[in-house]
Each structure stands twice: as structure tokens, then as C-alpha cells.
mmCIF file of C-alpha atoms in Angstrom:
data_model
loop_
_atom_site.group_PDB
_atom_site.id
_atom_site.type_symbol
_atom_site.label_atom_id
_atom_site.label_comp_id
_atom_site.label_asym_id
_atom_site.label_seq_id
_atom_site.Cartn_x
_atom_site.Cartn_y
_atom_site.Cartn_z
ATOM 1 C CA UNK A 167 0.836 30.442 -4.406
ATOM 2 C CA UNK A 168 -2.514 31.941 -3.152
ATOM 3 C CA UNK A 169 -6.242 30.928 -2.265
ATOM 4 C CA UNK A 170 -8.187 33.086 -4.887
ATOM 5 C CA UNK A 171 -11.447 34.490 -4.842
ATOM 6 C CA UNK A 172 -13.783 34.122 -8.222
ATOM 7 C CA UNK A 173 -16.295 35.905 -9.205
ATOM 8 C CA UNK A 174 -19.247 35.838 -12.722
ATOM 9 C CA UNK A 175 -18.846 39.931 -12.052
ATOM 10 C CA UNK A 176 -15.168 40.293 -13.055
ATOM 11 C CA UNK A 177 -13.617 39.019 -16.535
ATOM 12 C CA UNK A 178 -12.479 35.798 -15.250
ATOM 13 C CA UNK A 179 -15.813 34.398 -15.103
ATOM 14 C CA UNK A 180 -16.135 30.990 -13.320
ATOM 15 C CA UNK A 181 -16.590 29.510 -16.390
ATOM 16 C CA UNK A 182 -13.915 31.071 -18.181
ATOM 17 C CA UNK A 183 -11.758 29.473 -15.551
ATOM 18 C CA UNK A 184 -12.168 26.056 -15.612
ATOM 19 C CA UNK A 185 -12.083 26.032 -19.405
ATOM 20 C CA UNK A 186 -8.365 27.698 -18.883
ATOM 21 C CA UNK A 187 -7.681 25.169 -15.812
ATOM 22 C CA UNK A 188 -9.267 21.906 -17.573
ATOM 23 C CA UNK A 189 -6.548 23.222 -20.284
ATOM 24 C CA UNK A 190 -4.377 22.735 -17.656
ATOM 25 C CA UNK A 191 -5.238 19.805 -16.453
ATOM 26 C CA UNK A 192 -4.725 15.398 -16.317
ATOM 27 C CA UNK A 193 -6.630 14.952 -13.853
ATOM 28 C CA UNK A 194 -10.611 16.499 -13.114
ATOM 29 C CA UNK A 195 -12.889 15.468 -10.443
ATOM 30 C CA UNK A 196 -15.989 17.932 -10.419
ATOM 31 C CA UNK A 197 -18.792 17.569 -8.459
ATOM 32 C CA UNK A 198 -22.312 19.180 -8.926
ATOM 33 C CA UNK A 199 -25.496 20.054 -7.696
ATOM 34 C CA UNK A 200 -27.190 20.731 -10.996
ATOM 35 C CA UNK A 201 -25.512 19.906 -14.268
ATOM 36 C CA UNK A 202 -27.534 21.716 -17.650
ATOM 37 C CA UNK A 203 -26.133 21.564 -21.220
ATOM 38 C CA UNK A 204 -25.807 25.185 -21.710
ATOM 39 C CA UNK A 205 -23.661 24.607 -18.867
ATOM 40 C CA UNK A 206 -21.401 21.733 -19.546
ATOM 41 C CA UNK A 207 -21.146 23.555 -23.722
ATOM 42 C CA UNK A 208 -18.778 25.953 -22.306
ATOM 43 C CA UNK A 209 -16.818 23.812 -20.680
ATOM 44 C CA UNK A 210 -17.499 20.241 -23.783
ATOM 45 C CA UNK A 211 -14.559 21.501 -26.003
ATOM 46 C CA UNK A 212 -11.813 21.760 -23.120
ATOM 47 C CA UNK A 213 -12.926 18.404 -21.297
ATOM 48 C CA UNK A 214 -13.394 16.130 -24.457
ATOM 49 C CA UNK A 215 -9.692 17.651 -25.090
ATOM 50 C CA UNK A 216 -8.684 17.085 -21.757
ATOM 51 C CA UNK A 217 -9.419 13.345 -22.281
ATOM 52 C CA UNK A 218 -7.877 13.366 -25.940
ATOM 53 C CA UNK A 219 -3.996 14.221 -24.481
ATOM 54 C CA UNK A 220 -5.443 11.023 -21.885
ATOM 55 C CA UNK A 221 -6.483 12.829 -18.883
ATOM 56 C CA UNK A 222 -8.811 11.076 -16.237
ATOM 57 C CA UNK A 223 -12.257 13.195 -15.483
ATOM 58 C CA UNK A 224 -15.000 12.693 -12.753
ATOM 59 C CA UNK A 225 -17.984 13.774 -12.625
ATOM 60 C CA UNK A 226 -20.299 13.516 -10.064
ATOM 61 C CA UNK A 227 -23.594 15.681 -10.375
ATOM 62 C CA UNK A 228 -26.436 15.400 -8.003
ATOM 63 C CA UNK A 229 -30.806 14.458 -8.868
ATOM 64 C CA UNK A 230 -32.195 16.930 -6.050
ATOM 65 C CA UNK A 231 -35.378 18.595 -7.273
ATOM 66 C CA UNK A 232 -34.762 17.547 -10.657
ATOM 67 C CA UNK A 233 -32.698 20.215 -12.123
ATOM 68 C CA UNK A 234 -29.310 18.108 -13.557
ATOM 69 C CA UNK A 235 -30.758 17.982 -17.269
ATOM 70 C CA UNK A 236 -31.083 14.062 -18.946
ATOM 71 C CA UNK A 237 -29.549 15.860 -21.970
ATOM 72 C CA UNK A 238 -26.463 16.873 -20.001
ATOM 73 C CA UNK A 239 -26.326 13.055 -18.813
ATOM 74 C CA UNK A 240 -26.522 12.129 -22.280
ATOM 75 C CA UNK A 241 -23.561 13.861 -23.837
ATOM 76 C CA UNK A 242 -21.149 12.718 -20.742
ATOM 77 C CA UNK A 243 -22.460 9.117 -21.384
ATOM 78 C CA UNK A 244 -21.792 9.477 -25.752
ATOM 79 C CA UNK A 245 -17.779 10.841 -24.407
ATOM 80 C CA UNK A 246 -17.523 7.877 -22.228
ATOM 81 C CA UNK A 247 -18.286 5.807 -24.810
ATOM 82 C CA UNK A 248 -14.930 7.857 -26.902
ATOM 83 C CA UNK A 249 -12.934 8.152 -23.604
ATOM 84 C CA UNK A 250 -13.235 5.742 -21.203
ATOM 85 C CA UNK A 251 -10.747 7.753 -18.555
ATOM 86 C CA UNK A 252 -14.413 9.417 -17.637
ATOM 87 C CA UNK A 253 -15.784 8.395 -15.791
ATOM 88 C CA UNK A 254 -19.355 10.183 -14.929
ATOM 89 C CA UNK A 255 -22.026 9.180 -11.907
ATOM 90 C CA UNK A 256 -25.214 10.175 -10.369
ATOM 91 C CA UNK A 257 -26.010 11.064 -6.825
ATOM 92 C CA UNK A 258 -29.191 9.863 -6.103
ATOM 93 C CA UNK A 259 -31.695 12.101 -4.046
ATOM 94 C CA UNK A 260 -32.558 10.926 -0.475
ATOM 95 C CA UNK A 261 -35.412 12.859 1.780
ATOM 96 C CA UNK A 262 -33.777 15.630 3.921
ATOM 97 C CA UNK A 263 -30.647 15.222 3.081
ATOM 98 C CA UNK A 264 -29.747 17.362 -0.403
ATOM 99 C CA UNK A 265 -26.377 16.806 -3.050
ATOM 100 C CA UNK A 266 -25.600 20.188 -3.042
ATOM 101 C CA UNK A 267 -21.447 20.023 -3.870
ATOM 102 C CA UNK A 268 -20.125 22.874 -6.111
ATOM 103 C CA UNK A 269 -16.574 21.316 -5.915
ATOM 104 C CA UNK A 270 -13.832 21.372 -9.208
ATOM 105 C CA UNK A 271 -10.613 19.895 -8.783
ATOM 106 C CA UNK A 272 -8.091 20.243 -11.353
ATOM 107 C CA UNK A 273 -4.726 18.047 -11.394
ATOM 108 C CA UNK A 274 -2.264 18.839 -13.691
ATOM 109 C CA UNK A 275 2.452 19.193 -13.898
ATOM 110 C CA UNK A 276 2.218 22.218 -12.649
ATOM 111 C CA UNK A 277 0.201 21.312 -9.340
ATOM 112 C CA UNK A 278 -3.605 21.318 -7.662
ATOM 113 C CA UNK A 279 -5.855 23.150 -7.020
ATOM 114 C CA UNK A 280 -9.621 22.780 -6.128
ATOM 115 C CA UNK A 281 -12.515 25.380 -6.595
ATOM 116 C CA UNK A 282 -15.723 25.230 -4.126
ATOM 117 C CA UNK A 283 -17.769 27.950 -4.168
ATOM 118 C CA UNK A 284 -21.183 28.592 -5.591
ATOM 119 C CA UNK A 285 -21.092 27.828 -9.139
ATOM 120 C CA UNK A 286 -23.049 24.601 -10.723
ATOM 121 C CA UNK A 287 -22.066 23.605 -14.329
ATOM 122 C CA UNK A 288 -25.089 25.678 -15.593
ATOM 123 C CA UNK A 289 -25.275 28.522 -17.817
ATOM 124 C CA UNK A 290 -25.478 30.621 -14.814
ATOM 125 C CA UNK A 291 -23.324 29.698 -13.385
ATOM 126 C CA UNK A 292 -20.522 29.503 -15.304
ATOM 127 C CA UNK A 293 -21.405 33.324 -16.434
ATOM 128 C CA UNK A 294 -24.252 35.050 -15.734
ATOM 129 C CA UNK A 295 -25.159 34.676 -12.090
ATOM 130 C CA UNK A 296 -24.116 36.754 -9.489
ATOM 131 C CA UNK A 297 -21.398 33.654 -8.295
ATOM 132 C CA UNK A 298 -18.583 33.594 -6.235
ATOM 133 C CA UNK A 299 -15.863 30.765 -5.630
ATOM 134 C CA UNK A 300 -12.707 30.266 -3.995
ATOM 135 C CA UNK A 301 -9.579 28.543 -6.018
ATOM 136 C CA UNK A 302 -7.148 26.998 -2.490
ATOM 137 C CA UNK A 303 -3.628 25.630 -4.478
ATOM 138 C CA UNK A 304 -3.877 21.330 -3.138
ATOM 139 C CA UNK A 305 -0.470 20.536 -4.565
ATOM 140 C CA UNK A 306 0.107 16.818 -3.323
ATOM 141 C CA UNK A 307 2.401 18.278 -0.183
ATOM 142 C CA UNK A 308 -0.187 19.961 1.356
ATOM 143 C CA UNK A 309 -3.201 18.827 3.861
ATOM 144 C CA UNK A 310 -5.693 20.667 1.150
ATOM 145 C CA UNK A 311 -4.450 17.838 -0.393
ATOM 146 C CA UNK A 312 -4.826 14.935 1.493
ATOM 147 C CA UNK A 313 -8.651 15.814 2.401
ATOM 148 C CA UNK A 314 -9.511 16.702 -1.328
ATOM 149 C CA UNK A 315 -9.042 12.698 -1.756
ATOM 150 C CA UNK A 316 -10.926 12.003 1.023
ATOM 151 C CA UNK A 317 -14.104 13.461 0.257
ATOM 152 C CA UNK A 318 -13.230 12.209 -2.935
ATOM 153 C CA UNK A 319 -13.268 8.843 -2.450
ATOM 154 C CA UNK A 320 -15.926 9.231 0.254
ATOM 155 C CA UNK A 321 -18.411 10.578 -2.276
ATOM 156 C CA UNK A 322 -18.279 7.763 -4.861
ATOM 157 C CA UNK A 323 -18.274 5.086 -1.554
ATOM 158 C CA UNK A 324 -21.625 6.438 -1.587
ATOM 159 C CA UNK A 325 -24.039 4.418 -2.042
ATOM 160 C CA UNK A 326 -26.356 6.906 -3.296
ATOM 161 C CA UNK A 327 -23.630 7.375 -6.107
ATOM 162 C CA UNK A 328 -24.027 5.467 -9.184
ATOM 163 C CA UNK A 329 -22.364 5.029 -11.730
ATOM 164 C CA UNK A 330 -24.230 5.913 -14.772
ATOM 165 C CA UNK A 331 -23.759 2.807 -17.198
ATOM 166 C CA UNK A 332 -26.865 3.258 -20.000
ATOM 167 C CA UNK A 333 -28.301 6.403 -20.919
#
């Protein structure tokens, strides 16, 4: 398989495609600068299904510019309480260094892929905004898979990345 360009200007918006990919995955990692309730609402059903089938979900949301909504974090915190395979983190602010990724990684029976682009986990990012992302296969035998693993590990080890242990 090859890289695919995803745009909200097409029928297969970010929200629709992410829902499908989560539906086929057993291991999902999402790191976004901004997380909002209306964007999360578009994915909460496939995310809960992932967790019910004993899949794994790691979510890292930024706190820069105060745009991540506490209500969205509370929704995920409650989900984490029911499904310990969800690991929820926030990335604390630091002057001069904004946490700004829009990173989604999926692993399943059919292999893995990573989506990187401009779409935050907000309603606009999922459907309404003009957003574009590249989706690249990242099967375990590729060089990209090693880079993906290194990025995720580094992110979780960063002292500004901390698990959410209370609502």
C-alpha cells in the first residue's frame, strides 16, 4: 500500500476515516494539540468499541492556549475508569515551546498506518475546516514503524507529558 492524502473537502472527512481506522485497529495512539468535546463526540463510539474488544488506546492532549476542553478530558477520564487499556495524558505548557502535533497511529490485523497533518481532535478538524493529512503505511517491518515507536516513546517520557489521574 502507499501513502494517501486525506482532506475534509472530500466525502471521506478526517472524522469518517478515523472512525473506520479505529474500527479496524487493536492499538491506537493519538497526540493532538487541541481536544474538544464536539470533535471527540465524533470518535467516542469507535474508541469505546476499541476498548471493549480489549484494544489499547493512548491519548495525549496539549494544554497550550487553553483550547483543550476540560469536558473532553473528563469524558476520556470516565472512559479510562471503565477501560484501563486507555492511557490518558496531558502535555503541560512551556514558554516558547508549543505542543502542536496532529498525530494518529493505528495498528491492527492488516498492519499499521500513521496519519499526520493539520487536523486536531475538534469538530472543525474532523469535518468543517479545510484540513489535510497524509496517511502512510507503518507496518512493523518498515523504517517508519521504528521512527513512530521512537516518537511515541519520547513523547511519553517527556517530563511535560503526565498521566491524568483525577478528573
